[in-house]
Structure formats: C-alpha cells, structure tokens
Coordinates of N, CA and C in Angstrom, one line a residue:
Chain A
D1 N -3.0 -1.4 30.0 CA -2.6 -0.8 28.7 C -3.6 -1.3 27.7
T2 N -4.2 -0.5 26.9 CA -5.2 -1.0 25.9 C -4.7 -0.7 24.5
G3 N -3.4 -0.5 24.3 CA -2.9 -0.3 23.0 C -2.6 -1.6 22.3
V4 N -2.0 -1.5 21.2 CA -1.6 -2.7 20.4 C -0.4 -3.4 21.0
S5 N -0.5 -4.7 21.3 CA 0.6 -5.4 22.0 C 1.1 -6.5 21.1
Q6 N 2.5 -6.5 21.0 CA 3.1 -7.5 20.2 C 4.1 -8.3 21.1
N7 N 4.1 -9.6 20.8 CA 5.0 -10.5 21.5 C 5.6 -11.6 20.6
P8 N 6.9 -11.9 20.8 CA 7.8 -11.3 21.7 C 8.3 -10.0 21.2
R9 N 9.0 -9.2 21.9 CA 9.6 -8.0 21.5 C 10.9 -8.3 20.6
H10 N 11.6 -9.3 21.0 CA 12.8 -9.7 20.3 C 12.8 -11.2 20.1
K11 N 13.3 -11.6 19.0 CA 13.5 -13.0 18.7 C 14.7 -13.3 17.9
I12 N 15.6 -14.1 18.5 CA 16.8 -14.6 17.7 C 16.6 -16.0 17.4
T13 N 16.8 -16.4 16.2 CA 16.5 -17.8 15.8 C 17.6 -18.2 14.8
K14 N 17.8 -19.5 14.7 CA 18.8 -20.0 13.7 C 18.1 -20.2 12.4
R15 N 18.8 -20.0 11.3 CA 18.3 -20.1 10.0 C 17.7 -21.5 9.8
G16 N 16.6 -21.5 9.2 CA 15.9 -22.8 9.0 C 14.8 -23.1 10.0
Q17 N 14.8 -22.4 11.2 CA 13.8 -22.6 12.2 C 12.5 -21.9 11.8
N18 N 11.5 -22.3 12.4 CA 10.2 -21.6 12.3 C 10.0 -20.7 13.5
V19 N 9.4 -19.5 13.2 CA 9.1 -18.6 14.3 C 7.6 -18.1 14.1
T20 N 7.0 -17.7 15.3 CA 5.7 -17.2 15.3 C 5.6 -16.0 16.2
F21 N 5.0 -15.0 15.6 CA 4.8 -13.7 16.4 C 3.3 -13.5 16.6
R22 N 3.0 -12.8 17.7 CA 1.6 -12.6 18.0 C 1.3 -11.1 18.1
C23 N 0.1 -10.7 17.7 CA -0.3 -9.3 17.8 C -1.7 -9.3 18.4
D24 N -1.8 -8.5 19.5 CA -3.1 -8.3 20.1 C -3.5 -6.8 19.8
P25 N -4.5 -6.7 18.9 CA -4.9 -5.3 18.6 C -5.8 -4.6 19.7
I26 N -6.1 -3.4 19.5 CA -7.0 -2.7 20.3 C -8.4 -3.4 20.2
S27 N -9.0 -3.7 21.3 CA -10.1 -4.7 21.3 C -11.3 -4.4 20.3
E28 N -11.6 -3.1 20.1 CA -12.8 -2.8 19.3 C -12.4 -2.6 17.8
H29 N -11.1 -2.8 17.5 CA -10.7 -2.6 16.1 C -10.9 -3.8 15.3
N30 N -11.5 -3.7 14.1 CA -11.7 -4.9 13.3 C -10.7 -5.0 12.2
R31 N -9.8 -4.0 12.0 CA -8.8 -4.1 11.0 C -7.4 -4.3 11.7
L32 N -6.7 -5.3 11.1 CA -5.4 -5.6 11.7 C -4.4 -5.7 10.5
Y33 N -3.2 -5.1 10.7 CA -2.2 -5.0 9.6 C -0.9 -5.5 10.1
W34 N -0.2 -6.2 9.2 CA 1.2 -6.6 9.5 C 2.1 -5.8 8.5
Y35 N 3.2 -5.3 9.0 CA 4.2 -4.6 8.2 C 5.6 -5.2 8.5
R36 N 6.5 -5.0 7.6 CA 7.9 -5.4 7.9 C 8.8 -4.2 7.6
Q37 N 9.8 -4.0 8.5 CA 10.7 -2.9 8.4 C 12.1 -3.3 8.5
T38 N 12.9 -3.1 7.5 CA 14.3 -3.4 7.5 C 15.1 -2.2 7.9
L39 N 16.3 -2.4 8.3 CA 17.1 -1.3 8.8 C 17.2 -0.1 7.8
G40 N 16.9 1.1 8.3 CA 17.0 2.3 7.4 C 16.0 2.5 6.4
Q41 N 15.0 1.6 6.4 CA 13.9 1.7 5.5 C 12.6 2.0 6.2
G42 N 11.6 2.5 5.4 CA 10.3 2.6 6.0 C 9.6 1.3 6.0
P43 N 8.6 1.1 6.8 CA 7.8 -0.2 6.8 C 7.2 -0.5 5.5
E44 N 7.0 -1.8 5.2 CA 6.4 -2.3 4.0 C 5.2 -3.1 4.4
F45 N 4.1 -2.9 3.7 CA 2.9 -3.7 3.9 C 3.1 -5.2 3.6
L46 N 2.6 -6.0 4.5 CA 2.6 -7.4 4.3 C 1.2 -8.0 4.0
T47 N 0.3 -7.7 5.0 CA -1.1 -8.3 4.8 C -2.0 -7.6 5.8
Y48 N -3.3 -7.7 5.6 CA -4.2 -7.2 6.5 C -5.5 -8.0 6.6
F49 N -6.1 -7.9 7.8 CA -7.4 -8.6 8.1 C -8.5 -7.6 8.4
Q50 N -9.6 -8.0 8.0 CA -10.9 -7.4 8.5 C -11.6 -8.5 9.2
N51 N -11.7 -8.3 10.5 CA -12.1 -9.4 11.4 C -11.3 -10.6 11.2
E52 N -11.8 -11.8 10.9 CA -11.0 -12.9 10.7 C -10.6 -13.2 9.2
A53 N -11.1 -12.3 8.3 CA -10.8 -12.5 6.9 C -9.5 -11.8 6.5
Q54 N -8.6 -12.6 5.9 CA -7.4 -12.0 5.3 C -7.7 -11.4 3.9
L55 N -7.8 -10.1 3.8 CA -8.3 -9.5 2.6 C -7.2 -9.1 1.6
E56 N -6.0 -9.0 2.0 CA -5.0 -8.6 1.0 C -3.6 -9.1 1.5
K57 N -2.8 -9.6 0.6 CA -1.5 -10.0 0.8 C -0.5 -9.4 -0.1
S58 N 0.6 -8.9 0.4 CA 1.6 -8.3 -0.5 C 2.4 -9.5 -1.1
R59 N 3.0 -9.2 -2.3 CA 3.8 -10.2 -2.9 C 5.1 -10.4 -2.1
L60 N 5.3 -9.5 -1.1 CA 6.5 -9.7 -0.2 C 6.2 -11.0 0.7
L61 N 5.0 -11.3 0.8 CA 4.6 -12.4 1.7 C 4.8 -13.8 0.9
S62 N 6.0 -14.3 1.0 CA 6.3 -15.6 0.3 C 5.5 -16.7 0.9
D63 N 5.6 -17.9 0.3 CA 4.9 -19.1 0.8 C 5.4 -19.5 2.2
R64 N 6.5 -19.0 2.6 CA 7.0 -19.3 3.9 C 6.3 -18.5 5.0
F65 N 5.6 -17.5 4.6 CA 4.9 -16.7 5.6 C 3.4 -17.0 5.6
S66 N 2.9 -17.1 6.8 CA 1.4 -17.3 6.9 C 0.9 -16.5 8.1
A67 N -0.2 -15.8 7.9 CA -0.8 -15.1 9.0 C -2.2 -15.5 9.2
E68 N -2.6 -15.5 10.4 CA -4.0 -15.9 10.8 C -4.6 -14.9 11.8
R69 N -5.9 -14.9 11.8 CA -6.6 -14.1 12.8 C -7.9 -14.9 13.1
P70 N -7.7 -16.0 13.8 CA -8.8 -17.1 13.8 C -10.1 -16.6 14.4
K71 N -10.1 -15.7 15.4 CA -11.4 -15.3 16.0 C -11.6 -13.8 15.8
G72 N -10.9 -13.2 14.9 CA -11.1 -11.8 14.6 C -10.5 -11.0 15.8
S73 N -9.7 -11.6 16.6 CA -9.1 -10.7 17.7 C -7.6 -10.7 17.5
F74 N -6.9 -11.5 18.2 CA -5.4 -11.5 18.0 C -5.0 -12.1 16.7
S75 N -3.8 -11.9 16.3 CA -3.3 -12.4 15.0 C -1.9 -13.0 15.3
T76 N -1.6 -14.0 14.4 CA -0.3 -14.6 14.5 C 0.3 -14.5 13.1
L77 N 1.7 -14.3 13.1 CA 2.4 -14.3 11.8 C 3.5 -15.3 12.0
E78 N 3.5 -16.3 11.1 CA 4.5 -17.4 11.2 C 5.4 -17.4 10.0
I79 N 6.7 -17.5 10.3 CA 7.7 -17.6 9.2 C 8.3 -19.0 9.3
Q80 N 8.2 -19.8 8.2 CA 8.8 -21.1 8.2 C 10.1 -21.1 7.6
R81 N 11.0 -22.0 8.0 CA 12.3 -22.1 7.4 C 13.0 -20.7 7.2
T82 N 13.2 -20.0 8.3 CA 13.7 -18.7 8.3 C 15.0 -18.6 7.5
E83 N 15.1 -17.4 6.9 CA 16.4 -17.1 6.2 C 16.9 -15.8 6.7
Q84 N 18.2 -15.5 6.5 CA 18.8 -14.3 7.1 C 18.1 -13.1 6.6
G85 N 17.6 -13.1 5.3 CA 16.9 -12.0 4.8 C 15.6 -11.7 5.5
D86 N 15.1 -12.6 6.3 CA 13.9 -12.3 7.1 C 14.1 -11.4 8.3
S87 N 15.4 -11.2 8.6 CA 15.7 -10.4 9.8 C 15.2 -9.0 9.5
A88 N 14.3 -8.5 10.4 CA 13.6 -7.2 10.3 C 12.8 -7.0 11.5
M89 N 12.2 -5.8 11.6 CA 11.2 -5.5 12.6 C 9.9 -5.8 12.0
Y90 N 9.0 -6.6 12.7 CA 7.7 -6.9 12.2 C 6.7 -6.1 13.0
L91 N 6.0 -5.2 12.4 CA 5.1 -4.3 13.0 C 3.6 -4.7 12.8
C92 N 2.8 -4.6 13.8 CA 1.4 -4.8 13.7 C 0.7 -3.5 14.0
A93 N -0.4 -3.3 13.3 CA -1.2 -2.1 13.6 C -2.7 -2.4 13.5
S94 N -3.5 -1.7 14.2 CA -4.9 -1.9 14.1 C -5.7 -0.6 13.9
S95 N -6.8 -0.7 13.3 CA -7.7 0.5 13.2 C -9.1 0.0 13.2
S96 N -10.0 1.0 13.5 CA -11.4 0.6 13.7 C -12.1 0.2 12.4
F97 N -11.8 1.0 11.4 CA -12.3 0.6 10.0 C -11.5 1.3 9.0
A98 N -11.7 1.1 7.7 CA -10.9 1.6 6.7 C -10.8 3.1 6.7
G99 N -9.6 3.6 6.5 CA -9.5 5.1 6.4 C -9.4 5.8 7.8
T100 N -9.3 5.1 8.8 CA -9.2 5.7 10.2 C -7.8 5.5 10.7
K101 N -7.5 6.3 11.7 CA -6.1 6.3 12.2 C -5.7 4.9 12.7
A102 N -4.5 4.6 12.3 CA -3.9 3.3 12.7 C -3.1 3.4 14.0
F103 N -3.2 2.4 14.8 CA -2.4 2.4 16.1 C -1.4 1.2 15.9
F104 N -0.1 1.5 16.2 CA 0.9 0.5 16.0 C 1.4 -0.1 17.3
G105 N 1.8 -1.3 17.2 CA 2.5 -2.0 18.3 C 3.9 -1.6 18.4
Q106 N 4.7 -2.1 19.4 CA 6.1 -1.8 19.5 C 6.9 -2.6 18.5
G107 N 6.3 -3.6 17.9 CA 7.1 -4.4 17.0 C 7.8 -5.6 17.6
T108 N 8.1 -6.6 16.7 CA 8.9 -7.7 17.1 C 10.2 -7.7 16.2
R109 N 11.3 -7.6 16.9 CA 12.6 -7.6 16.1 C 13.1 -9.0 16.0
L110 N 13.1 -9.4 14.7 CA 13.6 -10.8 14.4 C 15.1 -10.7 13.9
T111 N 15.9 -11.5 14.5 CA 17.3 -11.7 14.0 C 17.5 -13.2 13.6
V112 N 17.8 -13.4 12.4 CA 18.1 -14.8 12.0 C 19.6 -15.0 11.8
V113 N 20.1 -15.9 12.6 CA 21.6 -16.1 12.6 C 22.0 -17.4 11.9
Chain B
K1 N 11.3 4.7 -8.8 CA 11.0 5.9 -7.9 C 10.0 5.4 -6.9
N2 N 10.2 5.7 -5.6 CA 9.3 5.3 -4.6 C 8.0 6.2 -4.8
E3 N 6.9 5.5 -4.4 CA 5.6 6.2 -4.4 C 5.5 7.4 -3.4
V4 N 6.3 7.2 -2.3 CA 6.3 8.2 -1.3 C 7.7 8.6 -1.0
E5 N 8.0 9.9 -1.3 CA 9.4 10.4 -1.1 C 9.4 11.4 0.0
Q6 N 10.4 11.3 0.9 CA 10.6 12.3 2.0 C 11.9 13.0 1.8
S7 N 11.9 14.2 2.3 CA 13.2 15.0 2.4 C 13.1 15.9 3.6
P8 N 14.3 16.2 4.2 CA 15.5 15.4 4.0 C 15.5 14.0 4.6
Q9 N 16.5 13.2 4.3 CA 16.6 11.9 4.9 C 17.1 12.0 6.3
N10 N 18.0 13.0 6.5 CA 18.6 13.2 7.8 C 18.6 14.7 8.1
L11 N 18.3 15.1 9.3 CA 18.3 16.5 9.7 C 18.7 16.7 11.1
T12 N 19.8 17.5 11.3 CA 20.3 17.8 12.6 C 20.1 19.3 12.8
A13 N 19.5 19.7 13.9 CA 19.2 21.1 14.2 C 19.4 21.4 15.7
Q14 N 19.5 22.7 16.0 CA 19.6 23.1 17.4 C 18.3 23.3 18.0
E15 N 18.3 23.1 19.3 CA 17.1 23.2 20.1 C 16.5 24.6 19.8
G16 N 15.2 24.7 19.7 CA 14.5 25.9 19.4 C 14.2 26.2 17.9
E17 N 14.9 25.6 17.1 CA 14.8 25.8 15.6 C 13.4 25.3 15.1
F18 N 13.0 26.0 14.1 CA 11.7 25.6 13.4 C 12.1 24.5 12.3
I19 N 11.4 23.4 12.4 CA 11.8 22.2 11.6 C 10.7 22.0 10.5
T20 N 11.1 21.7 9.3 CA 10.2 21.3 8.3 C 10.7 20.0 7.6
I21 N 9.8 19.1 7.5 CA 10.0 17.8 6.8 C 9.0 17.7 5.7
N22 N 9.5 17.3 4.5 CA 8.6 17.3 3.4 C 8.3 15.9 2.9
C23 N 7.1 15.8 2.3 CA 6.7 14.5 1.7 C 6.0 14.7 0.4
S24 N 6.4 14.0 -0.6 CA 5.8 14.1 -1.9 C 5.3 12.7 -2.3
Y25 N 4.2 12.5 -2.9 CA 3.7 11.2 -3.3 C 3.2 11.3 -4.8
S26 N 3.2 10.1 -5.4 CA 2.9 10.1 -6.8 C 1.7 9.3 -7.1
V27 N 0.9 8.9 -6.1 CA -0.3 8.1 -6.4 C -1.5 8.8 -5.8
G28 N -2.7 8.3 -6.2 CA -3.9 8.9 -5.7 C -4.1 8.4 -4.3
I29 N -4.4 9.3 -3.4 CA -4.5 8.8 -2.0 C -5.9 9.2 -1.4
S30 N -6.3 8.5 -0.4 CA -7.5 8.9 0.4 C -7.1 9.6 1.7
A31 N -5.8 9.4 2.1 CA -5.4 10.1 3.4 C -3.9 10.0 3.4
L32 N -3.3 11.0 4.1 CA -1.8 11.0 4.4 C -1.6 11.0 5.9
H33 N -0.6 10.2 6.3 CA -0.3 10.1 7.7 C 1.1 10.5 8.0
W34 N 1.3 11.2 9.1 CA 2.6 11.4 9.7 C 2.8 10.6 10.9
L35 N 3.9 9.9 11.0 CA 4.1 9.0 12.1 C 5.5 9.3 12.7
Q36 N 5.6 9.0 14.0 CA 6.9 9.2 14.7 C 7.3 7.9 15.2
Q37 N 8.6 7.6 14.9 CA 9.2 6.3 15.4 C 10.4 6.6 16.2
H38 N 10.4 6.1 17.4 CA 11.5 6.2 18.3 C 12.4 5.0 18.3
P39 N 13.7 5.2 18.7 CA 14.6 4.0 18.8 C 13.9 2.9 19.5
G40 N 14.0 1.7 19.0 CA 13.3 0.6 19.6 C 12.1 0.2 18.8
G41 N 11.7 1.0 17.9 CA 10.7 0.7 16.9 C 9.3 1.2 17.0
G42 N 8.9 1.5 18.3 CA 7.5 1.9 18.4 C 7.1 3.1 17.5
I43 N 6.0 2.9 16.9 CA 5.5 4.0 16.0 C 4.2 4.6 16.6
V44 N 4.2 5.9 16.6 CA 3.0 6.7 17.1 C 2.5 7.5 15.9
S45 N 1.2 7.4 15.7 CA 0.5 8.2 14.7 C 0.4 9.6 15.2
L46 N 0.9 10.6 14.4 CA 0.8 12.0 14.8 C -0.4 12.6 14.1
F47 N -0.5 12.5 12.8 CA -1.6 13.1 12.1 C -2.1 12.2 11.0
M48 N -3.4 12.3 10.7 CA -4.0 11.7 9.5 C -4.8 12.9 8.9
L49 N -4.4 13.2 7.6 CA -5.1 14.3 7.0 C -5.4 14.0 5.5
S50 N -6.5 14.6 5.0 CA -6.8 14.5 3.6 C -6.9 15.8 3.0
S51 N -6.9 16.9 3.7 CA -6.9 18.2 3.2 C -6.5 19.2 4.2
G52 N -6.0 20.4 3.8 CA -5.8 21.5 4.7 C -4.6 21.3 5.6
K53 N -4.9 21.6 6.9 CA -3.9 21.7 7.9 C -4.4 21.2 9.2
K54 N -3.5 20.6 10.0 CA -3.9 20.2 11.4 C -2.7 20.6 12.3
K55 N -3.1 20.9 13.5 CA -2.1 21.3 14.5 C -2.4 20.6 15.8
H56 N -1.2 20.1 16.4 CA -1.3 19.5 17.7 C -0.1 19.9 18.5
G57 N -0.3 20.8 19.5 CA 0.8 21.3 20.3 C 1.8 22.0 19.4
R58 N 3.0 21.6 19.4 CA 4.1 22.3 18.5 C 4.2 21.7 17.1
L59 N 3.3 20.7 16.8 CA 3.4 20.1 15.5 C 2.3 20.6 14.6
I60 N 2.6 20.8 13.4 CA 1.7 21.3 12.4 C 1.9 20.4 11.1
A61 N 0.8 19.9 10.5 CA 0.9 19.2 9.3 C 0.0 19.8 8.3
T62 N 0.5 20.0 7.1 CA -0.3 20.6 6.0 C -0.2 19.6 4.8
I63 N -1.2 19.7 3.9 CA -1.2 18.9 2.7 C -1.8 19.7 1.6
N64 N -1.2 19.6 0.4 CA -1.7 20.2 -0.8 C -2.0 19.1 -1.8
I65 N -3.3 18.8 -1.9 CA -3.7 17.7 -2.7 C -3.3 17.8 -4.2
Q66 N -3.5 19.1 -4.7 CA -3.2 19.3 -6.1 C -1.7 19.1 -6.4
E67 N -0.8 19.5 -5.5 CA 0.6 19.3 -5.7 C 1.1 18.0 -5.2
K68 N 0.3 17.2 -4.5 CA 0.7 15.9 -4.0 C 1.9 16.1 -3.0
H69 N 1.7 17.0 -2.1 CA 2.8 17.3 -1.2 C 2.2 17.6 0.2
S70 N 3.0 17.2 1.2 CA 2.7 17.5 2.6 C 3.9 17.9 3.3
S71 N 3.7 18.7 4.3 CA 4.9 19.1 5.2 C 4.5 18.9 6.6
L72 N 5.5 18.5 7.4 CA 5.3 18.4 8.9 C 6.3 19.5 9.5
H73 N 5.7 20.3 10.3 CA 6.5 21.4 10.9 C 6.6 21.2 12.4
I74 N 7.7 21.4 13.0 CA 7.9 21.4 14.5 C 8.3 22.8 14.9
T75 N 7.6 23.4 15.7 CA 8.0 24.7 16.2 C 8.7 24.6 17.6
A76 N 9.6 25.5 17.9 CA 10.4 25.4 19.1 C 10.9 24.0 19.4
S77 N 11.7 23.5 18.5 CA 12.1 22.1 18.6 C 12.9 21.8 19.9
H78 N 12.8 20.6 20.4 CA 13.3 20.2 21.6 C 14.0 18.8 21.4
P79 N 15.1 18.6 22.2 CA 15.8 17.3 22.0 C 14.8 16.1 22.1
R80 N 13.8 16.1 22.8 CA 12.8 15.0 22.9 C 12.1 14.8 21.6
D81 N 12.2 15.7 20.7 CA 11.6 15.6 19.3 C 12.4 14.7 18.5
S82 N 13.6 14.4 18.9 CA 14.5 13.5 18.1 C 13.9 12.2 17.9
A83 N 13.7 11.8 16.6 CA 13.1 10.6 16.3 C 13.1 10.4 14.7
V84 N 12.6 9.3 14.2 CA 12.4 9.2 12.8 C 10.9 9.6 12.5
Y85 N 10.7 10.5 11.6 CA 9.4 10.9 11.2 C 9.1 10.3 9.8
I86 N 8.0 9.6 9.8 CA 7.6 8.8 8.6 C 6.3 9.4 8.0
C87 N 6.4 9.6 6.7 CA 5.2 9.9 5.9 C 4.6 8.7 5.3
A88 N 3.3 8.5 5.4 CA 2.7 7.3 4.8 C 1.4 7.7 4.2
V89 N 0.9 7.0 3.1 CA -0.3 7.3 2.5 C -1.2 6.1 2.4
T90 N -2.5 6.4 2.5 CA -3.5 5.3 2.2 C -3.9 5.6 0.8
R91 N -3.6 4.6 -0.1 CA -3.9 4.7 -1.5 C -5.4 4.6 -1.7
G92 N -5.9 5.4 -2.7 CA -7.3 5.3 -3.0 C -7.6 3.9 -3.6
G93 N -8.6 3.3 -3.1 CA -9.0 1.9 -3.6 C -8.2 0.8 -3.0
A94 N -7.3 1.1 -2.1 CA -6.5 0.0 -1.5 C -6.5 0.2 0.0
D95 N -5.9 -0.8 0.7 CA -5.8 -0.7 2.1 C -4.4 -0.9 2.5
G96 N -4.2 -0.7 3.8 CA -2.8 -0.7 4.2 C -2.1 0.6 3.9
L97 N -1.0 0.9 4.5 CA -0.2 2.1 4.3 C 1.0 1.9 3.4
T98 N 1.3 2.9 2.6 CA 2.5 2.9 1.8 C 3.4 4.0 2.4
F99 N 4.6 3.6 2.8 CA 5.4 4.4 3.6 C 6.6 5.1 2.9
G100 N 7.0 6.3 3.3 CA 8.3 6.8 2.9 C 9.4 6.2 3.7
K101 N 10.6 6.5 3.4 CA 11.7 5.9 4.1 C 12.0 6.6 5.5
G102 N 11.4 7.7 5.7 CA 11.6 8.3 7.0 C 12.6 9.4 7.0
T103 N 12.5 10.4 7.9 CA 13.5 11.4 8.1 C 14.0 11.3 9.5
H104 N 15.3 11.1 9.6 CA 15.9 11.0 10.9 C 16.3 12.3 11.5
L105 N 15.5 12.8 12.5 CA 15.7 14.1 13.1 C 16.5 14.0 14.4
I106 N 17.5 14.8 14.5 CA 18.2 15.0 15.8 C 18.2 16.4 16.2
I107 N 17.7 16.7 17.4 CA 17.7 18.0 17.9 C 18.7 18.1 19.0
Q108 N 19.7 18.9 18.8 CA 20.8 19.0 19.8 C 20.5 20.2 20.8
P109 N 20.9 19.9 22.0 CA 20.6 20.9 23.1 C 21.5 22.1 22.9

C-alpha cells in the first residue's frame, strides 16, 4: 500500500502522559499536513511541512504540541502533558506540492482519560 | 461565522434519490475540495476544483466562483454512499485546508 500511513490507529493515555504519533506520507510528496478533528466537527489545520521545514503553525498548536519531519519523509506529532481536551482524531495528509490534491491517512484517534 | 459553511448538516434519503450538498465560503480561495469521510475516520479526496464542473462516476461537483458556492451531487444514490461529506478550501495566499463541519449523509435501502 503506497498511501498515507498513520500509527498508531488508536491511543488511550492517561492525563499528563506524553504521546507521539507517526505519519508516513506518500513517498514522492514533499508537503505534509497535520489536522485535528473533534467529534462532530470538521478537521482543523495544525501545521504543515514542505520537506523538512515546518512552514506554518496554527495557534491551535500550543506549546505542548511539537511536530517534526527530520528527513523530509515521515513526520511525528508529539503532545506533552496530555489533557482531556486533546482527545480527538489526528489526521495526516500529504500532497506533491501546493495546490494539488491532498491524500489523507486513516488518522490516529487519541483518547485521554 | 465559519469561513466554510455546509448545508444540510444531516441528510437522510432513500436509495436512488438525487442528492445535493451545498457549500458556501466567505474567503478568497485558490481551490475547493470535496472529501468523503467514512466511520473510523479515513478521508478520501473526491474532487478538487477551482472553476466549472467535474464528474466522476455518479458524483458531480460544481463551483460558482462569483457566488462563492459549490455543490456536490450524487445521482442514483446507494447505501454505500452513506458517509460524511466535507467541503474544504485552500485559501489564496495560505496553505493547508479550511474545512466545513461536514454533511452526514445516510442512504436507506
């Protein structure tokens, strides 16, 4: 399968713990996006990378959130000191360049208890 | 007011009916996307358009740039079309997508 892959698919964690999600984009895509979707809402933009450079961050991305794409391939999204409000689906998407069709992963569903 | 508004929020129809989902936006865009999200979260991109009309199988997407409005039509609807349909825009001068809240479509046999 050469689509966008996200791991894990589901994560349950206790409040205060750190979690890390991984996204493997389509290999030739240089743009990678992270979105967050809460129940009943459309996804919201968090951040995006062009190759290894993080070019834009939403104000939704508090200091507890950090994203990396060290070699311009896979990306990680880490949430430190998780809160119950962080419970959401975290979606990753990739595209070949700006303005082209985005391909989405299956998402990582985070539940903070 | 959200920058991307969809209507209706929920739609239940009988198999075979012609379905229309509407999307209005209030910002300048470079492209509009229609996405399909199934239970479990996976999102599939259906269309990306910046003008006119696109067709793929039983799905048709139109956009009117002057009116800042787009519609997604499904002809001969089928229960497997049941999903959340999301309108999203790529804003001019920015990157990433701005999403509507989605339309939850149920097609009953």
